Short mmCIF file of N, CA and C in Angstrom, two decimals:
data_model
loop_
_atom_site.label_atom_id
_atom_site.label_comp_id
_atom_site.label_asym_id
_atom_site.label_seq_id
_atom_site.Cartn_x
_atom_site.Cartn_y
_atom_site.Cartn_z
N MET L 1 116.41 40.93 116.21
CA MET L 1 116.83 41.91 115.25
C MET L 1 118.31 42.25 115.41
N LEU L 2 118.77 42.21 116.65
CA LEU L 2 120.19 42.44 116.93
C LEU L 2 120.80 41.18 117.50
N GLY L 3 122.06 40.92 117.14
CA GLY L 3 122.79 39.85 117.79
C GLY L 3 123.18 40.31 119.19
N GLN L 4 123.64 39.38 120.01
CA GLN L 4 124.00 39.72 121.39
C GLN L 4 125.09 40.79 121.46
N ALA L 5 126.10 40.69 120.61
CA ALA L 5 127.18 41.67 120.62
C ALA L 5 126.67 43.05 120.18
N GLN L 6 125.82 43.08 119.17
CA GLN L 6 125.26 44.36 118.70
C GLN L 6 124.38 44.99 119.78
N GLU L 7 123.54 44.17 120.40
CA GLU L 7 122.65 44.69 121.44
C GLU L 7 123.47 45.24 122.61
N ARG L 8 124.47 44.52 123.02
CA ARG L 8 125.32 44.97 124.13
C ARG L 8 126.00 46.30 123.77
N TRP L 9 126.53 46.41 122.54
CA TRP L 9 127.18 47.64 122.08
C TRP L 9 126.20 48.81 122.12
N LEU L 10 124.99 48.61 121.60
CA LEU L 10 123.99 49.68 121.59
C LEU L 10 123.56 50.05 123.00
N PHE L 11 123.22 49.07 123.81
CA PHE L 11 122.76 49.33 125.17
C PHE L 11 123.85 50.01 126.01
N ASP L 12 125.08 49.54 125.89
CA ASP L 12 126.18 50.16 126.63
C ASP L 12 126.38 51.61 126.18
N GLY L 13 126.34 51.84 124.89
CA GLY L 13 126.51 53.19 124.37
C GLY L 13 125.43 54.13 124.85
N LEU L 14 124.19 53.69 124.83
CA LEU L 14 123.09 54.53 125.31
C LEU L 14 123.20 54.77 126.81
N ALA L 15 123.56 53.75 127.57
CA ALA L 15 123.65 53.90 129.03
C ALA L 15 124.79 54.84 129.43
N ARG L 16 125.88 54.85 128.68
CA ARG L 16 127.02 55.71 129.00
C ARG L 16 126.92 57.11 128.42
N SER L 17 126.02 57.31 127.48
CA SER L 17 125.97 58.58 126.75
C SER L 17 125.64 59.75 127.67
N GLU L 18 126.39 60.81 127.48
CA GLU L 18 126.12 62.06 128.19
C GLU L 18 125.60 63.11 127.21
N ALA L 19 125.26 62.68 125.99
CA ALA L 19 124.76 63.58 124.96
C ALA L 19 123.37 64.10 125.32
N ARG L 20 123.06 65.28 124.86
CA ARG L 20 121.71 65.83 125.06
C ARG L 20 120.70 65.01 124.28
N TRP L 21 121.07 64.53 123.09
CA TRP L 21 120.22 63.69 122.25
C TRP L 21 121.02 62.49 121.78
N ASN L 22 120.35 61.36 121.68
CA ASN L 22 120.92 60.15 121.09
C ASN L 22 120.07 59.77 119.89
N LEU L 23 120.71 59.43 118.80
CA LEU L 23 120.01 59.07 117.57
C LEU L 23 120.32 57.63 117.22
N ILE L 24 119.26 56.86 117.00
CA ILE L 24 119.41 55.51 116.46
C ILE L 24 119.02 55.59 115.00
N ALA L 25 120.00 55.45 114.13
CA ALA L 25 119.76 55.46 112.68
C ALA L 25 119.88 54.00 112.23
N GLN L 26 118.81 53.48 111.63
CA GLN L 26 118.82 52.07 111.27
C GLN L 26 117.93 51.82 110.07
N GLN L 27 117.92 50.59 109.59
CA GLN L 27 117.39 50.30 108.28
C GLN L 27 115.90 49.94 108.21
N VAL L 28 115.27 49.57 109.30
CA VAL L 28 113.86 49.17 109.22
C VAL L 28 113.06 49.79 110.36
N ARG L 29 111.76 49.84 110.19
CA ARG L 29 110.86 50.47 111.17
C ARG L 29 110.93 49.77 112.52
N LEU L 30 111.11 50.56 113.56
CA LEU L 30 111.10 50.07 114.94
C LEU L 30 109.67 50.07 115.49
N MET L 31 108.87 51.02 115.10
CA MET L 31 107.50 51.19 115.58
C MET L 31 106.65 49.94 115.31
N ALA L 32 105.83 49.58 116.27
CA ALA L 32 104.89 48.49 116.10
C ALA L 32 103.70 49.00 115.30
N MET L 33 103.62 48.62 114.05
CA MET L 33 102.55 49.07 113.16
C MET L 33 101.67 47.87 112.80
N HIS L 34 100.37 48.04 112.93
CA HIS L 34 99.44 46.94 112.66
C HIS L 34 98.41 47.35 111.61
N TYR L 35 97.89 46.34 110.92
CA TYR L 35 96.85 46.54 109.92
C TYR L 35 96.05 45.25 109.82
N ARG L 36 94.90 45.32 109.23
CA ARG L 36 94.02 44.15 109.11
C ARG L 36 94.00 43.67 107.67
N LEU L 37 94.12 42.35 107.50
CA LEU L 37 94.01 41.73 106.19
C LEU L 37 92.61 41.15 106.01
N PRO L 38 92.09 41.15 104.79
CA PRO L 38 90.76 40.59 104.56
C PRO L 38 90.67 39.14 105.05
N GLY L 39 89.61 38.85 105.78
CA GLY L 39 89.37 37.50 106.25
C GLY L 39 90.11 37.11 107.52
N ILE L 40 90.91 38.01 108.08
CA ILE L 40 91.65 37.73 109.31
C ILE L 40 91.14 38.66 110.40
N ALA L 41 90.70 38.08 111.51
CA ALA L 41 90.05 38.86 112.56
C ALA L 41 90.99 39.81 113.29
N GLU L 42 92.19 39.35 113.59
CA GLU L 42 93.14 40.15 114.37
C GLU L 42 94.06 40.95 113.46
N PRO L 43 94.42 42.15 113.87
CA PRO L 43 95.41 42.91 113.10
C PRO L 43 96.73 42.17 113.03
N VAL L 44 97.45 42.35 111.93
CA VAL L 44 98.74 41.70 111.72
C VAL L 44 99.83 42.76 111.65
N ALA L 45 101.08 42.31 111.66
CA ALA L 45 102.23 43.21 111.58
C ALA L 45 103.25 42.60 110.63
N SER L 46 104.08 43.45 110.06
CA SER L 46 105.14 42.99 109.16
C SER L 46 106.20 42.22 109.93
N MET L 47 106.57 41.07 109.42
CA MET L 47 107.62 40.28 110.05
C MET L 47 109.00 40.71 109.55
N ASP L 48 109.06 41.65 108.61
CA ASP L 48 110.33 42.18 108.11
C ASP L 48 110.80 43.39 108.89
N GLN L 49 110.07 43.78 109.92
CA GLN L 49 110.39 44.94 110.74
C GLN L 49 110.63 44.46 112.17
N TRP L 50 110.82 45.39 113.09
CA TRP L 50 111.02 45.02 114.50
C TRP L 50 109.79 44.33 115.08
N THR L 51 108.61 44.51 114.51
CA THR L 51 107.43 43.81 115.02
C THR L 51 107.54 42.31 114.83
N GLY L 52 108.41 41.85 113.97
CA GLY L 52 108.68 40.43 113.82
C GLY L 52 109.62 39.91 114.89
N TYR L 53 110.16 40.83 115.69
CA TYR L 53 111.14 40.49 116.74
C TYR L 53 110.76 41.23 118.01
N MET L 54 109.56 40.96 118.51
CA MET L 54 109.02 41.72 119.63
C MET L 54 109.88 41.63 120.88
N HIS L 55 110.54 40.52 121.12
CA HIS L 55 111.41 40.42 122.29
C HIS L 55 112.52 41.48 122.20
N SER L 56 113.13 41.60 121.03
CA SER L 56 114.19 42.59 120.82
C SER L 56 113.64 44.01 120.91
N GLN L 57 112.46 44.23 120.35
CA GLN L 57 111.87 45.57 120.41
C GLN L 57 111.57 45.96 121.86
N ARG L 58 110.97 45.05 122.61
CA ARG L 58 110.67 45.32 124.02
C ARG L 58 111.95 45.59 124.83
N ALA L 59 112.99 44.81 124.56
CA ALA L 59 114.25 45.00 125.28
C ALA L 59 114.83 46.38 124.99
N LEU L 60 114.82 46.79 123.73
CA LEU L 60 115.36 48.11 123.38
C LEU L 60 114.53 49.22 124.01
N LEU L 61 113.22 49.16 123.90
CA LEU L 61 112.38 50.21 124.49
C LEU L 61 112.50 50.23 126.01
N SER L 62 112.62 49.08 126.64
CA SER L 62 112.81 49.04 128.09
C SER L 62 114.14 49.67 128.48
N HIS L 63 115.17 49.41 127.69
CA HIS L 63 116.48 49.99 127.97
C HIS L 63 116.42 51.51 127.83
N ILE L 64 115.80 52.00 126.77
CA ILE L 64 115.67 53.45 126.59
C ILE L 64 114.91 54.06 127.74
N ALA L 65 113.80 53.45 128.13
CA ALA L 65 112.98 53.99 129.23
C ALA L 65 113.76 54.02 130.54
N GLY L 66 114.59 53.02 130.76
CA GLY L 66 115.31 52.94 132.02
C GLY L 66 116.60 53.73 132.09
N HIS L 67 117.23 54.00 130.94
CA HIS L 67 118.56 54.61 130.95
C HIS L 67 118.64 55.99 130.31
N CYS L 68 117.76 56.29 129.40
CA CYS L 68 117.86 57.59 128.71
C CYS L 68 116.48 58.06 128.24
N PRO L 69 115.53 58.16 129.16
CA PRO L 69 114.19 58.57 128.75
C PRO L 69 114.18 60.01 128.24
N GLY L 70 113.50 60.21 127.14
CA GLY L 70 113.30 61.56 126.64
C GLY L 70 114.45 62.16 125.87
N ASN L 71 115.47 61.34 125.50
CA ASN L 71 116.52 61.92 124.67
C ASN L 71 116.99 60.98 123.55
N VAL L 72 116.20 59.98 123.22
CA VAL L 72 116.53 59.07 122.12
C VAL L 72 115.48 59.22 121.02
N MET L 73 115.97 59.39 119.80
CA MET L 73 115.10 59.43 118.63
C MET L 73 115.60 58.38 117.65
N THR L 74 114.69 57.85 116.83
CA THR L 74 115.04 56.86 115.83
C THR L 74 114.69 57.41 114.46
N VAL L 75 115.60 57.23 113.51
CA VAL L 75 115.36 57.56 112.11
C VAL L 75 115.63 56.29 111.31
N SER L 76 114.65 55.89 110.52
CA SER L 76 114.72 54.62 109.81
C SER L 76 114.42 54.81 108.33
N GLY L 77 114.53 53.72 107.59
CA GLY L 77 114.26 53.75 106.16
C GLY L 77 113.65 52.44 105.72
N ASP L 78 113.89 52.07 104.47
CA ASP L 78 113.45 50.81 103.88
C ASP L 78 111.94 50.66 103.85
N ALA L 79 111.27 51.70 103.41
CA ALA L 79 109.82 51.63 103.22
C ALA L 79 109.45 52.52 102.05
N HIS L 80 108.30 52.32 101.52
CA HIS L 80 107.83 53.14 100.41
C HIS L 80 106.77 54.13 100.87
N ARG L 81 106.88 54.50 102.14
CA ARG L 81 106.00 55.49 102.75
C ARG L 81 106.78 56.25 103.81
N HIS L 82 106.33 57.47 104.05
CA HIS L 82 106.82 58.22 105.21
C HIS L 82 105.99 57.80 106.42
N TYR L 83 106.63 57.72 107.57
CA TYR L 83 105.93 57.50 108.83
C TYR L 83 106.55 58.42 109.87
N ALA L 84 105.74 58.87 110.78
CA ALA L 84 106.24 59.53 111.99
C ALA L 84 105.31 59.06 113.10
N GLY L 85 105.89 58.64 114.20
CA GLY L 85 105.05 58.17 115.29
C GLY L 85 105.83 57.94 116.56
N ASP L 86 105.08 57.62 117.57
CA ASP L 86 105.66 57.39 118.89
C ASP L 86 105.95 55.91 119.08
N LEU L 87 107.02 55.63 119.81
CA LEU L 87 107.39 54.27 120.17
C LEU L 87 106.82 54.00 121.55
N ILE L 88 105.94 53.02 121.60
CA ILE L 88 105.15 52.76 122.80
C ILE L 88 105.32 51.30 123.19
N HIS L 89 105.47 51.08 124.49
CA HIS L 89 105.54 49.71 125.01
C HIS L 89 104.27 48.94 124.69
N ASP L 90 104.42 47.64 124.61
CA ASP L 90 103.30 46.71 124.48
C ASP L 90 102.38 47.04 123.31
N GLN L 91 102.98 47.30 122.17
CA GLN L 91 102.25 47.50 120.93
C GLN L 91 101.16 48.55 121.06
N GLY L 92 101.45 49.62 121.73
CA GLY L 92 100.51 50.73 121.78
C GLY L 92 99.69 50.82 123.04
N ASN L 93 99.86 49.90 123.98
CA ASN L 93 99.05 49.91 125.19
C ASN L 93 99.81 50.42 126.42
N GLY L 94 100.99 50.94 126.21
CA GLY L 94 101.79 51.41 127.33
C GLY L 94 102.16 52.87 127.18
N GLN L 95 103.26 53.25 127.82
CA GLN L 95 103.68 54.65 127.80
C GLN L 95 104.54 54.94 126.58
N VAL L 96 104.57 56.22 126.17
CA VAL L 96 105.44 56.65 125.09
C VAL L 96 106.87 56.64 125.62
N ILE L 97 107.77 55.96 124.89
CA ILE L 97 109.16 55.82 125.29
C ILE L 97 110.04 56.77 124.47
N SER L 98 109.75 56.88 123.20
CA SER L 98 110.56 57.64 122.26
C SER L 98 109.71 57.89 121.02
N SER L 99 110.35 58.37 119.95
CA SER L 99 109.64 58.59 118.69
C SER L 99 110.52 58.19 117.52
N GLU L 100 109.89 58.04 116.36
CA GLU L 100 110.60 57.58 115.18
C GLU L 100 110.10 58.33 113.94
N TYR L 101 111.06 58.63 113.08
CA TYR L 101 110.77 59.11 111.73
C TYR L 101 111.27 58.06 110.77
N LEU L 102 110.47 57.74 109.78
CA LEU L 102 110.88 56.79 108.76
C LEU L 102 110.73 57.47 107.41
N ALA L 103 111.81 57.50 106.65
CA ALA L 103 111.82 58.17 105.35
C ALA L 103 111.41 57.22 104.24
N THR L 104 110.61 57.72 103.34
CA THR L 104 110.21 56.96 102.17
C THR L 104 111.36 56.86 101.19
N SER L 105 111.15 56.10 100.16
CA SER L 105 112.11 56.05 99.06
C SER L 105 112.01 57.37 98.28
N ILE L 106 113.03 57.66 97.52
CA ILE L 106 113.02 58.89 96.74
C ILE L 106 112.14 58.75 95.50
N THR L 107 112.24 57.62 94.77
CA THR L 107 111.46 57.48 93.54
C THR L 107 110.70 56.17 93.42
N SER L 108 111.09 55.12 94.15
CA SER L 108 110.43 53.82 94.00
C SER L 108 108.94 53.94 94.27
N GLY L 109 108.14 53.42 93.37
CA GLY L 109 106.70 53.46 93.53
C GLY L 109 106.05 54.66 92.88
N GLY L 110 106.84 55.49 92.23
CA GLY L 110 106.26 56.64 91.52
C GLY L 110 105.76 57.71 92.48
N ASP L 111 104.80 58.46 92.00
CA ASP L 111 104.32 59.63 92.74
C ASP L 111 103.52 59.29 94.00
N GLY L 112 102.93 58.11 94.06
CA GLY L 112 102.09 57.77 95.20
C GLY L 112 100.75 58.50 95.12
N VAL L 113 99.89 58.23 96.09
CA VAL L 113 98.56 58.85 96.11
C VAL L 113 98.36 59.74 97.33
N GLY L 114 99.29 59.72 98.25
CA GLY L 114 99.15 60.55 99.45
C GLY L 114 98.77 59.72 100.65
N ASP L 115 97.77 60.19 101.37
CA ASP L 115 97.35 59.48 102.59
C ASP L 115 95.89 59.06 102.55
N THR L 116 95.35 58.96 101.35
CA THR L 116 93.93 58.61 101.22
C THR L 116 93.70 57.18 100.75
N ASP L 117 94.75 56.40 100.62
CA ASP L 117 94.60 55.03 100.15
C ASP L 117 94.11 54.10 101.27
N ASP L 118 93.61 52.94 100.89
CA ASP L 118 93.06 51.98 101.85
C ASP L 118 94.10 51.52 102.87
N PHE L 119 95.33 51.27 102.43
CA PHE L 119 96.35 50.78 103.35
C PHE L 119 96.64 51.81 104.45
N THR L 120 96.79 53.07 104.07
CA THR L 120 97.06 54.11 105.07
C THR L 120 95.90 54.22 106.06
N ARG L 121 94.68 54.23 105.57
CA ARG L 121 93.53 54.30 106.48
C ARG L 121 93.48 53.09 107.41
N ASN L 122 93.77 51.90 106.89
CA ASN L 122 93.77 50.66 107.66
C ASN L 122 94.82 50.74 108.77
N VAL L 123 96.05 51.13 108.43
CA VAL L 123 97.12 51.21 109.42
C VAL L 123 96.78 52.24 110.49
N ARG L 124 96.34 53.39 110.09
CA ARG L 124 96.05 54.45 111.07
C ARG L 124 94.92 54.03 112.02
N ARG L 125 93.99 53.25 111.52
CA ARG L 125 92.89 52.76 112.35
C ARG L 125 93.39 51.81 113.43
N HIS L 126 94.42 51.02 113.12
CA HIS L 126 94.91 49.99 114.04
C HIS L 126 96.22 50.36 114.75
N THR L 127 96.76 51.53 114.44
CA THR L 127 98.03 51.95 115.04
C THR L 127 97.93 53.42 115.45
N PRO L 128 97.32 53.70 116.59
CA PRO L 128 97.16 55.10 117.00
C PRO L 128 98.47 55.84 117.27
N ALA L 129 99.58 55.12 117.42
CA ALA L 129 100.87 55.77 117.67
C ALA L 129 101.40 56.49 116.43
N ILE L 130 100.87 56.15 115.26
CA ILE L 130 101.31 56.82 114.03
C ILE L 130 100.68 58.20 113.97
N LYS L 131 101.53 59.21 113.83
CA LYS L 131 101.07 60.60 113.78
C LYS L 131 100.96 61.11 112.35
N ALA L 132 101.72 60.51 111.42
CA ALA L 132 101.67 60.91 110.02
C ALA L 132 102.11 59.73 109.16
N MET L 133 101.51 59.62 107.98
CA MET L 133 101.84 58.53 107.06
C MET L 133 101.39 58.91 105.66
N THR L 134 102.29 58.81 104.70
CA THR L 134 101.95 59.09 103.31
C THR L 134 102.88 58.31 102.39
N ASP L 135 102.41 58.01 101.18
CA ASP L 135 103.28 57.33 100.22
C ASP L 135 103.86 58.30 99.19
N ARG L 136 103.73 59.60 99.42
CA ARG L 136 104.40 60.58 98.56
C ARG L 136 105.90 60.47 98.76
N ARG L 137 106.68 60.66 97.73
CA ARG L 137 108.14 60.50 97.77
C ARG L 137 108.81 61.73 98.35
N GLY L 138 109.96 61.51 98.99
CA GLY L 138 110.71 62.62 99.56
C GLY L 138 111.76 62.15 100.53
N TYR L 139 111.93 62.90 101.60
CA TYR L 139 112.96 62.62 102.60
C TYR L 139 112.55 63.24 103.93
N VAL L 140 113.29 62.91 104.99
CA VAL L 140 113.05 63.49 106.30
C VAL L 140 114.24 64.39 106.63
N LEU L 141 113.96 65.61 107.03
CA LEU L 141 114.98 66.55 107.46
C LEU L 141 114.86 66.70 108.98
N CYS L 142 115.95 66.42 109.68
CA CYS L 142 115.96 66.52 111.14
C CYS L 142 116.80 67.73 111.54
N LYS L 143 116.25 68.55 112.41
CA LYS L 143 116.95 69.71 112.96
C LYS L 143 117.00 69.53 114.46
N VAL L 144 118.22 69.47 114.98
CA VAL L 144 118.41 69.16 116.39
C VAL L 144 119.02 70.37 117.09
N SER L 145 118.36 70.81 118.14
CA SER L 145 118.90 71.88 118.97
C SER L 145 119.10 71.34 120.39
N ARG L 146 119.53 72.20 121.26
CA ARG L 146 119.81 71.78 122.64
C ARG L 146 118.62 71.07 123.29
N ASP L 147 117.43 71.60 123.12
CA ASP L 147 116.27 71.06 123.83
C ASP L 147 115.14 70.57 122.94
N ALA L 148 115.35 70.55 121.62
CA ALA L 148 114.28 70.11 120.72
C ALA L 148 114.84 69.31 119.55
N PHE L 149 114.08 68.32 119.13
CA PHE L 149 114.39 67.52 117.96
C PHE L 149 113.22 67.70 117.01
N ARG L 150 113.47 68.34 115.87
CA ARG L 150 112.41 68.65 114.90
C ARG L 150 112.57 67.74 113.69
N GLY L 151 111.49 67.11 113.29
CA GLY L 151 111.49 66.26 112.11
C GLY L 151 110.50 66.79 111.09
N GLU L 152 110.98 66.99 109.86
CA GLU L 152 110.14 67.50 108.78
C GLU L 152 110.04 66.43 107.70
N LEU L 153 108.83 65.93 107.43
CA LEU L 153 108.61 64.97 106.37
C LEU L 153 108.41 65.76 105.09
N LYS L 154 109.42 65.76 104.23
CA LYS L 154 109.41 66.50 102.97
C LYS L 154 108.87 65.61 101.87
N VAL L 155 107.98 66.15 101.03
CA VAL L 155 107.43 65.39 99.91
C VAL L 155 107.47 66.22 98.63
N LEU L 156 107.56 65.51 97.51
CA LEU L 156 107.47 66.12 96.19
C LEU L 156 106.10 65.81 95.61
N ASP L 157 105.54 66.77 94.88
CA ASP L 157 104.24 66.51 94.27
C ASP L 157 104.36 65.52 93.11
N THR L 158 105.56 65.44 92.49
CA THR L 158 105.79 64.45 91.45
C THR L 158 107.27 64.10 91.37
N VAL L 159 107.53 62.82 91.12
CA VAL L 159 108.88 62.37 90.82
C VAL L 159 108.91 61.75 89.43
N ALA L 160 107.75 61.67 88.80
CA ALA L 160 107.62 61.04 87.49
C ALA L 160 108.10 61.96 86.37
N SER L 161 108.19 63.25 86.64
CA SER L 161 108.68 64.20 85.64
C SER L 161 109.49 65.29 86.34
N PRO L 162 110.38 65.94 85.62
CA PRO L 162 111.21 66.98 86.23
C PRO L 162 110.37 68.15 86.76
N GLY L 163 110.92 68.85 87.74
CA GLY L 163 110.27 70.06 88.23
C GLY L 163 109.31 69.86 89.37
N GLY L 164 109.41 68.74 90.08
CA GLY L 164 108.51 68.51 91.21
C GLY L 164 108.66 69.59 92.27
N VAL L 165 107.57 69.90 92.94
CA VAL L 165 107.56 70.94 93.98
C VAL L 165 107.67 70.28 95.35
N LEU L 166 108.64 70.73 96.14
CA LEU L 166 108.88 70.20 97.47
C LEU L 166 108.02 70.94 98.50
N SER L 167 107.45 70.18 99.44
CA SER L 167 106.67 70.80 100.52
C SER L 167 106.80 69.95 101.78
N ASP L 168 106.34 70.52 102.89
CA ASP L 168 106.29 69.77 104.15
C ASP L 168 104.97 69.01 104.19
N TYR L 169 105.05 67.70 104.37
CA TYR L 169 103.83 66.92 104.58
C TYR L 169 103.41 67.03 106.04
N ALA L 170 104.37 66.89 106.94
CA ALA L 170 104.11 66.99 108.37
C ALA L 170 105.40 67.41 109.07
N VAL L 171 105.24 68.15 110.16
CA VAL L 171 106.38 68.60 110.95
C VAL L 171 106.05 68.37 112.42
N PHE L 172 107.00 67.76 113.14
CA PHE L 172 106.81 67.47 114.55
C PHE L 172 108.05 67.90 115.33
N VAL L 173 107.85 68.16 116.61
CA VAL L 173 108.94 68.48 117.50
C VAL L 173 108.82 67.59 118.73
N SER L 174 109.98 67.14 119.21
CA SER L 174 110.04 66.44 120.49
C SER L 174 110.90 67.29 121.41
N GLU L 175 110.44 67.46 122.64
CA GLU L 175 111.19 68.23 123.62
C GLU L 175 112.03 67.28 124.46
N ARG L 176 113.27 67.66 124.69
CA ARG L 176 114.18 66.81 125.47
C ARG L 176 113.56 66.57 126.86
N GLY L 177 113.56 65.30 127.25
CA GLY L 177 113.02 64.92 128.55
C GLY L 177 111.52 64.63 128.54
N ARG L 178 110.86 64.87 127.40
CA ARG L 178 109.41 64.62 127.27
C ARG L 178 109.16 63.82 126.00
N PRO L 179 109.18 62.50 126.09
CA PRO L 179 109.02 61.68 124.89
C PRO L 179 107.68 61.93 124.20
N GLY L 180 107.71 61.89 122.88
CA GLY L 180 106.49 62.03 122.09
C GLY L 180 106.60 63.13 121.06
N LEU L 181 105.87 62.94 119.96
CA LEU L 181 105.84 63.93 118.88
C LEU L 181 104.74 64.95 119.12
N ILE L 182 105.10 66.21 118.93
CA ILE L 182 104.15 67.33 119.05
C ILE L 182 104.06 67.98 117.69
N PRO L 183 102.86 68.12 117.10
CA PRO L 183 102.77 68.81 115.80
C PRO L 183 103.33 70.22 115.91
N ALA L 184 104.10 70.61 114.90
CA ALA L 184 104.70 71.95 114.89
C ALA L 184 104.04 72.82 113.83
#
């Protein structure tokens, strides 16, 4: 997912950082998300995300765990759903290293159906690290304080017509030094 120069730049920056919080803002989901396709026994993952580059994902999570545990958050995009979840080694079988918020598109895909569709149920069944997931449109608002990183998944009830009502779909907090999302 990263070239050698990019990886070195990111790893060096994280290792040298004296910031209370470090934010990785990037274009695709870092979280290992799995789902089952009809007729295929094993869960699959998108090859357009970091799950298509597991060596790179493992290297990044190992670096975070070893150099800056509990103060790195990831905010991503390029999906037609909101996601919030924990970043865990070995595709969900290891320890929580960090957390990620992924913002949905603002209007692509229309109003969506929420979190009751087959795809959402399928993913949540095979990816316990996901804490929230919906295809309602909106954005993620992050509020960062000295010891807490708060992520609010904002959704509109409609984008198909003017006057949509904004609400919180899910809100989580991460405490500095303690990786993982806590419902707020």
